[in-house]
Amino acid sequence: MRTAEIAAIAEITEVTVTPVAFPDPPLLNSAGVHQPWALRTIVELRCGDGLVGLGETYGDAPHLALLRAAGPALVGLDPYDTHGLLRRIRAVLGDADTPDRHGLTGGSSPQKTTLRVLSPFEVACLDLQGQLAGRPVVDLLGGRVRDRVPYAAYLFYKWAGSDPYGEALDPDGLVAQARAMVETYGFRSIKLKGGVRPPGEEIEAVRALRDAFPEHPLRLDPNQAWSVETSVKVAARTAGLLEYLEDPTPGIPGMAEVARSASMPLATNMVVVGPGDIPEGFGRRAAGVVLADHHYWGGLRKSAELAAVCGMFGVGVSMHSNSHLGISLAAMTHLGASLPELAYAADTHTPWQCGVDVLTEPLEITDGSVAVPDRPGLGVRLDPDALARLHENYLRCGVRERDDTAYMRTFDPSYEKRRPRW
């Protein structure tokens, strides 16, 4: 192929940004409860010769507006020019900042907002790069260090809903939920979203899970619902039970104080959430594990850079999850396969989506892990009919921004989001 023909193919010709909505169970957390509809945005970058690169990100209205503003600026960009991608997005966004209402991924800033917008476009560019080169994305990230990426069962206190898992408001309900997930997906690690019940009850839930699953590493994540004093007590009472304790208390200073006496590592996706948090967070030893999330760290390559920095400081690496679809699962799997530093099974909400997806062939979780796709790019393809159905859900559902606290108040008008609560 002549150089001019290659150049003609390697140019973004169209950017499509499509918000979607899909049913979400009533999952409880320290901010409130999930609304009946989860929002995501699907990004498509078209690039000559019928090639399409895919990305996935949040669907909240302020974030969606920034995606739509940035999209037109990417037309004409070479998908290999990811430095140019960042420059164009910065030029459009300036100092824009779009904090989320639930606050479950830490504080916001203009830098973090830019990286959130960059991420789905960077993933879509990597998808195109892989298709143009005939190689899977994992090869573009340095090659695979594992053929399968492990994921953890993600348990929630929850009300009864239309999902197959039923109510889980006590240890027995959580153990039943865990059994269903382990039997269906073969998970070999288990995480409990805490910060919902008083700490003593959540400790009893951890003990019940340990009795039921003696070989499974366990994690507990109260999303900063506890004071430093309470966190220290819980850490002492769960010594020998937890693989790690995630974000027990607010702020780097508080986390550092708890970490000094805790026998298990403290993990975070709420206090080390951007490059500027690394010096203090690692310097004060506030976190022994960082849950990388490419959706707000700026994509796959910047997440790989984060993992390398974690390795230099002796900090472990896992991956964070929010309600997501198959494009995000594919991106996480390529990333996880390329990271030597990945020491813990990654989070995923995939079981809670109950089979709903926008892909023609969603990736499968078997034996608690996902096989790395061998096909070029992300190795997944968009189902246009499914995308249209989920977009129609978005148009009809009326939800435009995730707000777990406001939705909880429709059931309990006196409810307040407090961190710490206990």
GROMACS .gro file of N, CA, C and O in nm, residues 60 85 143 178 183 199 208 236 291 361 405:
model
   44
   60ASP      N    1  -2.343   1.060   3.254
   60ASP     CA    2  -2.406   1.176   3.320
   60ASP      C    3  -2.404   1.297   3.229
   60ASP      O    4  -2.308   1.320   3.153
   85LEU      N    5  -0.430   1.400   2.046
   85LEU     CA    6  -0.564   1.381   2.099
   85LEU      C    7  -0.581   1.460   2.229
   85LEU      O    8  -0.679   1.534   2.247
  143GLY      N    9   0.250  -0.602   2.529
  143GLY     CA   10   0.238  -0.748   2.523
  143GLY      C   11   0.178  -0.804   2.650
  143GLY      O   12   0.174  -0.740   2.754
  178ALA      N   13  -2.320  -1.439   4.711
  178ALA     CA   14  -2.186  -1.482   4.673
  178ALA      C   15  -2.189  -1.622   4.611
  178ALA      O   16  -2.120  -1.647   4.511
  183GLU      N   17  -2.094  -1.972   4.168
  183GLU     CA   18  -2.140  -2.086   4.088
  183GLU      C   19  -2.153  -2.050   3.941
  183GLU      O   20  -2.123  -2.130   3.853
  199PRO      N   21  -2.086  -0.081   6.136
  199PRO     CA   22  -1.962  -0.158   6.115
  199PRO      C   23  -1.964  -0.298   6.176
  199PRO      O   24  -1.913  -0.393   6.115
  208ALA      N   25  -1.905  -1.433   5.805
  208ALA     CA   26  -1.991  -1.533   5.742
  208ALA      C   27  -1.937  -1.572   5.604
  208ALA      O   28  -1.940  -1.690   5.566
  236ALA      N   29  -0.868  -0.395   6.318
  236ALA     CA   30  -0.821  -0.488   6.421
  236ALA      C   31  -0.912  -0.611   6.429
  236ALA      O   32  -0.864  -0.725   6.443
  291LEU      N   33  -0.654   0.105   4.319
  291LEU     CA   34  -0.745   0.049   4.221
  291LEU      C   35  -0.748   0.142   4.100
  291LEU      O   36  -0.818   0.244   4.099
  361GLU      N   37  -2.084  -1.006   2.056
  361GLU     CA   38  -2.040  -1.122   2.132
  361GLU      C   39  -1.971  -1.074   2.259
  361GLU      O   40  -1.848  -1.057   2.261
  405THR      N   41  -2.791   0.953   4.631
  405THR     CA   42  -2.848   1.013   4.752
  405THR      C   43  -2.991   1.062   4.727
  405THR      O   44  -3.082   1.036   4.807
   0.00000   0.00000   0.00000
